[in-house]
């Protein structure tokens, strides 16, 4: 039987993952509200120091997006059971297409997560008007894409391991640091009205590098997990 | 694949999990149109043998060729598309409906999605197609797997305890699926620890015990 092409397979994996996620609601109904609550707790701990809140607001947004974003990227609904994995293999699904499809789903979920967090951050931290703020939309997309790529890659590396739940965050956290650093520096550079190009380049390079590694290693990683 | 070539050919295959040998020195040839039954107690290595035939597990030792492809080679992708394995646990996504599960398979396999609905009708699940898989009984989930076999029309069909959890009407699906693959000169392997329902369907029977495969005459 002729299998669907690479992009068709990636699209079907993403469509299926989104349907499963929409019904399981793991990211939408559990992780996203927790992220919003975490953002609310920090002002309560700091108190009424409004200039300080305005100063740390964007950083808090990025930290919460990163911490809870890791959970979204490594959501349990993205982990297929062994019979499901075997079915996908026997259907001739390209592991690289699976990587791309799964990353696409995670990126969409992370963008939804960030879109919910933005108004919460503005409301609670009142960070003021950041010059050339539309660049932050690009940063949000690159951050979501980067986290999704890192989370999916870590999921591929740890598939079938008994230590999966422990190992994955340990892999994701250090790999996400360039994303956090780059995003924070873009905010700083915009505030100082300096060039953001080096930091945008860092974010884009990180995305590209993890995407290439993920696609190239998808098949060997899947075969080695048997 | 060359005309008349064996569907599967295992030569001196052994599998170890850590230090524990699970299969030892297994020789098995499945010819086109042949239905092989493997009987053995729990833990005898039946499912492991099926997973080797499905190219999902690599032998620790020996040579295994399936549909003309060495299972240790890189070229297993094309062979895999011609294999279907019905294991102990159905490979369905619980949050999806029965129809969504089958449509997903159809799309990945490059098959028209209308066929998915027709296949569900054929296995008697037309009225339950919008029911979520995790709200369906084990027997219904099993029927969906047989609908998948109708959809993907594999060259090699591997059935692990195929009759388990199926009512009488559904057991006819096992027979129909086996006969369909056999009629297309494919190969079928049924494994069970309860041979009564399986034996009428098979041409050749093997006994697997302690990881060693014996034929009907008791020869390894």
XYZ file of C-alpha atoms in Angstrom:
446
model
C 0.000 0.000 0.000
C 1.269 3.428 -0.914
C 1.851 5.637 2.134
C 1.031 9.338 2.190
C 3.888 11.746 1.406
C 6.130 13.370 4.034
C 4.134 16.586 4.468
C 0.828 14.736 4.316
C 2.036 12.462 7.124
C 3.283 15.430 9.185
C -0.072 17.187 8.709
C -2.026 14.090 9.769
C 0.119 13.595 12.888
C -0.410 17.261 13.832
C -4.157 17.060 13.159
C -4.492 13.898 15.257
C -2.379 15.351 18.106
C -4.481 18.529 18.164
C -7.708 16.503 18.286
C -6.345 14.355 21.126
C -5.077 17.434 22.975
C -8.370 19.271 22.471
C -10.266 16.392 24.061
C -7.746 15.429 26.751
C -7.261 19.130 27.561
C -3.933 18.534 29.255
C -2.275 21.730 27.999
C -5.382 23.840 27.562
C -7.141 23.185 30.837
C -4.317 22.288 33.233
C -0.976 23.798 32.215
C -2.189 27.158 30.866
C -4.225 28.106 33.992
C -1.271 27.053 36.166
C 1.001 29.351 34.158
C -1.400 32.239 34.648
C -1.592 31.520 38.396
C 2.223 31.485 38.630
C 2.300 34.947 37.049
C -0.243 36.163 39.618
C 1.693 34.797 42.593
C 4.871 36.741 41.879
C 3.336 40.251 42.373
C 1.825 39.029 45.633
C 5.301 38.005 46.799
C 6.963 41.257 45.653
C 4.286 43.549 47.072
C 3.260 46.965 45.727
C 6.622 48.033 44.332
C 5.166 49.054 40.950
C 8.437 50.179 39.255
C 10.041 46.867 40.221
C 7.049 44.905 38.906
C 7.180 46.849 35.624
C 10.901 46.106 35.390
C 10.639 42.359 36.021
C 7.332 41.805 34.163
C 8.724 40.758 30.739
C 11.331 38.551 32.444
C 8.630 36.852 34.512
C 6.597 36.282 31.377
C 9.582 34.606 29.712
C 10.447 32.503 32.772
C 6.859 31.268 33.165
C 6.564 30.699 29.409
C 9.747 28.639 29.543
C 8.951 26.638 32.675
C 5.346 25.818 31.872
C 6.094 25.755 28.162
C 8.418 22.818 28.824
C 5.413 20.973 30.249
C 3.341 21.838 27.188
C 6.130 20.757 24.844
C 6.577 17.537 26.796
C 2.891 16.876 27.323
C 1.888 13.310 28.001
C -0.612 13.373 25.150
C 2.353 13.544 22.758
C 3.637 10.227 24.076
C 2.184 7.339 22.122
C 1.701 3.977 23.786
C 3.823 1.092 22.417
C 0.921 -0.335 20.319
C 0.279 3.148 18.863
C 3.983 3.585 18.080
C 4.081 0.176 16.427
C 1.012 1.001 14.353
C 2.582 4.228 13.112
C 5.738 2.314 12.207
C 3.848 -0.383 10.312
C 1.893 2.260 8.429
C 5.247 3.412 7.099
C 5.147 6.770 8.879
C 8.421 8.591 8.400
C 9.854 9.327 11.890
C 10.969 12.739 10.601
C 7.378 13.503 9.530
C 6.270 12.492 13.021
C 8.836 14.910 14.481
C 7.625 17.750 12.251
C 3.932 17.068 12.944
C 4.435 16.815 16.680
C 6.520 20.012 16.735
C 3.804 21.851 14.799
C 1.189 20.857 17.394
C 3.391 21.893 20.290
C 4.170 25.235 18.602
C 0.460 25.997 18.230
C -0.232 25.054 21.847
C 2.705 27.136 23.078
C 1.541 30.112 21.058
C -1.912 29.757 22.625
C -0.189 29.570 26.019
C 1.788 32.755 25.354
C -1.277 34.577 24.008
C -3.092 33.867 27.297
C -0.082 34.979 29.360
C 0.497 38.298 27.551
C -2.658 40.116 28.820
C -2.147 38.616 32.299
C 1.398 40.020 32.342
C 0.336 43.462 31.095
C -2.495 43.605 33.630
C -0.443 42.536 36.642
C 2.971 44.026 35.889
C 2.117 47.071 33.771
C 5.515 46.977 32.014
C 4.841 50.199 30.085
C 5.210 50.726 26.392
C 8.275 48.953 24.971
C 9.597 50.749 21.850
C 9.091 48.760 18.622
C 7.060 46.191 20.588
C 5.748 44.376 17.452
C 9.178 42.679 17.303
C 8.087 40.828 20.439
C 5.519 38.947 18.332
C 8.411 37.463 16.350
C 10.171 36.624 19.630
C 7.047 34.836 20.895
C 6.866 32.772 17.703
C 10.575 31.886 17.859
C 10.319 31.036 21.565
C 7.269 28.825 20.987
C 8.888 27.122 17.999
C 12.182 26.635 19.810
C 10.586 25.166 22.921
C 8.404 22.896 20.804
C 11.459 21.671 18.877
C 13.503 21.069 22.033
C 10.585 19.310 23.775
C 9.873 17.075 20.781
C 13.563 16.234 20.348
C 13.861 15.348 24.041
C 10.714 13.217 23.706
C 12.296 11.364 20.756
C 15.539 10.766 22.653
C 13.758 9.368 25.716
C 11.072 7.292 23.952
C 10.781 3.863 25.502
C 13.049 4.693 28.465
C 11.803 3.953 31.947
C 13.470 7.152 33.157
C 11.644 9.235 30.520
C 9.785 11.498 32.948
C 12.955 12.375 34.861
C 15.310 12.575 31.933
C 13.249 14.763 29.628
C 13.158 17.923 31.786
C 16.880 17.472 32.434
C 17.453 17.530 28.684
C 14.970 20.309 27.921
C 16.076 22.799 30.586
C 19.702 23.352 29.443
C 18.741 23.247 25.753
C 16.149 25.962 26.384
C 18.613 28.378 27.982
C 19.693 30.026 24.690
C 15.988 30.629 23.978
C 15.460 32.324 27.338
C 18.672 34.335 27.035
C 17.905 35.462 23.476
C 14.297 36.418 24.253
C 15.255 38.372 27.408
C 18.008 40.222 25.553
C 15.602 41.239 22.764
C 13.335 42.854 25.386
C 16.318 44.636 26.935
C 17.641 45.777 23.558
C 14.214 47.122 22.563
C 13.966 49.054 25.825
C 17.381 50.600 25.236
C 16.538 51.079 21.555
C 19.587 49.062 20.530
C 19.938 46.515 17.716
C 18.104 43.268 18.333
C 19.645 41.500 15.339
C 22.245 39.424 17.255
C 19.596 38.073 19.613
C 17.033 37.373 16.895
C 19.830 35.579 15.014
C 20.574 33.507 18.123
C 16.898 32.491 18.453
C 16.537 31.696 14.750
C 19.812 29.732 14.679
C 18.772 27.744 17.730
C 15.430 26.900 16.073
C 17.127 25.881 12.850
C 19.816 23.804 14.553
C 17.344 21.826 16.700
C 15.015 21.357 13.695
C 17.857 19.909 11.600
C 19.063 17.668 14.454
C 15.498 16.499 15.123
C 14.761 15.618 11.494
C 18.124 13.967 10.829
C 18.133 11.874 14.009
C 14.426 10.946 13.990
C 14.841 7.597 12.247
C 17.997 6.374 14.056
C 16.453 7.379 17.403
C 13.233 5.515 16.630
C 15.066 2.409 15.449
C 17.342 2.428 18.498
C 14.330 2.523 20.829
C 13.231 -0.957 19.638
C 9.756 -9.010 -3.877
C 10.491 -11.927 -6.231
C 7.480 -14.024 -7.327
C 7.211 -17.180 -5.214
C 9.814 -15.982 -2.709
C 8.973 -16.711 0.927
C 6.905 -14.136 2.808
C 9.208 -14.597 5.776
C 12.357 -16.619 6.284
C 13.952 -16.876 9.717
C 17.205 -18.746 10.082
C 18.748 -19.618 13.472
C 17.157 -16.557 15.070
C 17.788 -15.909 18.726
C 16.663 -13.057 20.972
C 17.987 -12.150 24.399
C 16.575 -9.516 26.727
C 19.594 -8.697 28.875
C 20.968 -12.073 29.890
C 17.668 -13.883 29.437
C 17.246 -15.824 26.203
C 13.684 -15.438 24.896
C 14.049 -17.176 21.531
C 16.702 -19.757 20.615
C 17.733 -21.030 17.216
C 14.360 -20.419 15.559
C 13.986 -21.526 11.939
C 10.724 -20.586 10.243
C 9.714 -20.181 6.618
C 6.324 -18.828 5.576
C 5.425 -19.311 1.931
C 2.894 -17.291 -0.085
C -0.646 -18.371 0.761
C 0.473 -20.157 3.927
C -1.268 -19.743 7.276
C 0.985 -20.657 10.173
C -0.235 -21.296 13.693
C 2.094 -21.027 16.671
C 0.927 -22.536 19.911
C 2.651 -22.147 23.232
C 2.139 -21.318 26.884
C 2.320 -17.776 28.267
C 5.861 -16.427 28.250
C 7.115 -18.889 25.661
C 8.228 -16.135 23.256
C 5.239 -16.065 20.874
C 4.765 -12.294 20.926
C 8.528 -11.750 20.583
C 8.546 -13.937 17.487
C 5.631 -11.952 16.030
C 7.470 -8.676 16.660
C 10.499 -9.984 14.760
C 8.255 -10.965 11.852
C 6.751 -7.452 12.008
C 10.310 -5.980 11.799
C 9.635 -4.226 15.105
C 12.331 -6.155 16.937
C 15.782 -7.062 15.722
C 17.115 -10.545 16.443
C 20.177 -10.721 18.692
C 21.547 -13.481 16.473
C 20.623 -15.166 13.207
C 19.075 -13.909 9.982
C 15.505 -12.753 9.445
C 14.124 -11.714 6.066
C 10.557 -10.469 5.748
C 8.921 -9.739 2.381
C 12.333 -9.922 0.768
C 13.946 -7.454 3.190
C 16.517 -8.262 5.851
C 15.084 -6.912 9.112
C 18.528 -5.614 10.089
C 18.805 -3.500 6.924
C 17.748 0.096 6.383
C 15.187 -0.862 3.748
C 12.446 -2.086 6.076
C 10.143 0.911 5.455
C 8.607 -0.543 2.279
C 8.212 -3.987 3.865
C 6.545 -2.546 6.941
C 3.795 -0.947 4.877
C 2.759 -4.460 3.823
C 2.558 -5.855 7.362
C -0.188 -5.545 9.933
C 0.074 -6.750 13.505
C -2.885 -7.163 15.816
C -1.343 -7.398 19.257
C -2.752 -7.799 22.767
C -3.655 -4.114 23.056
C -5.388 -2.328 20.192
C -3.372 0.551 18.740
C -6.158 3.105 18.995
C -6.172 6.652 20.393
C -8.775 6.680 23.155
C -9.738 10.342 22.683
C -10.610 9.807 19.024
C -13.795 8.222 17.737
C -13.658 4.854 16.006
C -14.106 6.583 12.646
C -11.457 9.212 13.401
C -9.004 6.449 14.331
C -9.601 4.656 11.066
C -9.622 7.829 8.977
C -6.249 8.723 10.508
C -4.915 5.330 9.400
C -6.395 5.780 5.919
C -4.805 9.201 5.492
C -1.396 8.006 6.671
C -1.612 4.997 4.412
C -2.582 7.185 1.453
C -5.963 5.471 1.133
C -9.269 7.263 0.353
C -10.964 8.228 3.631
C -14.388 7.002 2.421
C -12.943 3.498 2.652
C -12.585 3.927 6.406
C -16.329 4.393 6.843
C -17.062 1.439 4.559
C -14.614 -0.781 6.474
C -16.350 0.100 9.750
C -19.695 -0.841 8.197
C -18.245 -4.175 7.081
C -17.123 -5.101 10.609
C -20.522 -4.160 12.033
C -19.518 -0.870 13.641
C -21.325 1.514 11.291
C -23.725 2.509 14.069
C -20.934 3.166 16.589
C -18.518 5.058 14.369
C -18.831 8.307 16.338
C -18.182 6.628 19.677
C -14.854 7.438 21.324
C -12.429 4.512 21.359
C -11.976 4.732 25.142
C -15.758 4.477 25.533
C -15.871 1.330 23.414
C -15.512 -2.254 24.581
C -12.380 -4.293 23.943
C -14.324 -6.349 21.402
C -15.334 -3.213 19.501
C -11.755 -1.972 19.506
C -10.691 -5.342 18.135
C -13.271 -5.007 15.351
C -11.782 -1.629 14.437
C -8.442 -3.371 14.028
C -10.024 -5.831 11.617
C -11.518 -2.868 9.766
C -7.957 -1.551 9.522
C -6.859 -4.840 7.959
C -9.625 -4.452 5.338
C -8.398 -0.934 4.688
C -4.653 -1.556 4.471
C -4.843 -5.055 2.877
C -1.473 -6.267 4.232
C 0.696 -8.872 2.521
C 1.555 -10.359 5.889
C -0.921 -10.480 8.747
C 0.228 -11.244 12.280
C -2.442 -12.047 14.841
C -1.621 -12.323 18.532
C -4.427 -14.090 20.407
C -6.766 -12.958 17.652
C -9.896 -14.560 19.104
C -9.502 -13.102 22.589
C -12.384 -10.844 23.612
C -14.370 -11.492 20.430
C -17.947 -12.754 20.341
C -19.004 -15.447 17.872
C -19.983 -12.993 15.140
C -16.695 -11.152 15.465
C -14.749 -14.395 15.305
C -15.924 -14.692 11.700
C -13.860 -11.550 11.058
C -10.698 -13.437 11.963
C -11.545 -16.123 9.426
C -12.437 -13.561 6.750
C -9.219 -11.585 7.312
C -7.086 -14.734 7.211
C -8.763 -15.980 4.029
C -8.427 -12.578 2.359
C -4.656 -12.423 2.942
C -4.252 -16.080 1.999
C -6.251 -15.518 -1.201
C -3.870 -12.745 -2.210
C -0.889 -15.097 -1.770
C 0.153 -13.369 1.421
C 1.221 -14.972 4.665
C -0.576 -15.187 7.991
C 0.738 -16.081 11.419
C -1.635 -16.729 14.284
C -0.317 -17.256 17.777
C -2.317 -18.465 20.725
C -2.072 -20.351 23.955
C -5.569 -21.724 23.209
C -5.231 -23.601 19.908
C -8.858 -24.851 19.572
C -10.238 -21.837 17.683
C -7.052 -21.210 15.739
C -6.257 -24.650 14.367
C -9.107 -24.868 11.818
C -7.630 -21.809 10.067
C -4.010 -22.877 9.727
C -2.001 -24.998 7.262
C 1.048 -25.524 9.451
C 1.316 -25.622 13.217
C 4.353 -25.061 15.371
C 4.781 -25.389 19.081
C 6.862 -22.795 20.884
C 8.123 -23.604 24.348
C 10.963 -22.071 26.305
C 11.915 -20.009 23.255
C 12.403 -23.076 21.030
C 10.171 -23.704 18.015
C 9.123 -27.277 17.244
C 7.072 -28.360 14.270
C 4.141 -30.777 14.532
C 6.472 -33.733 14.581
C 8.414 -32.275 17.475
C 11.510 -31.500 15.374
C 13.262 -28.192 16.058
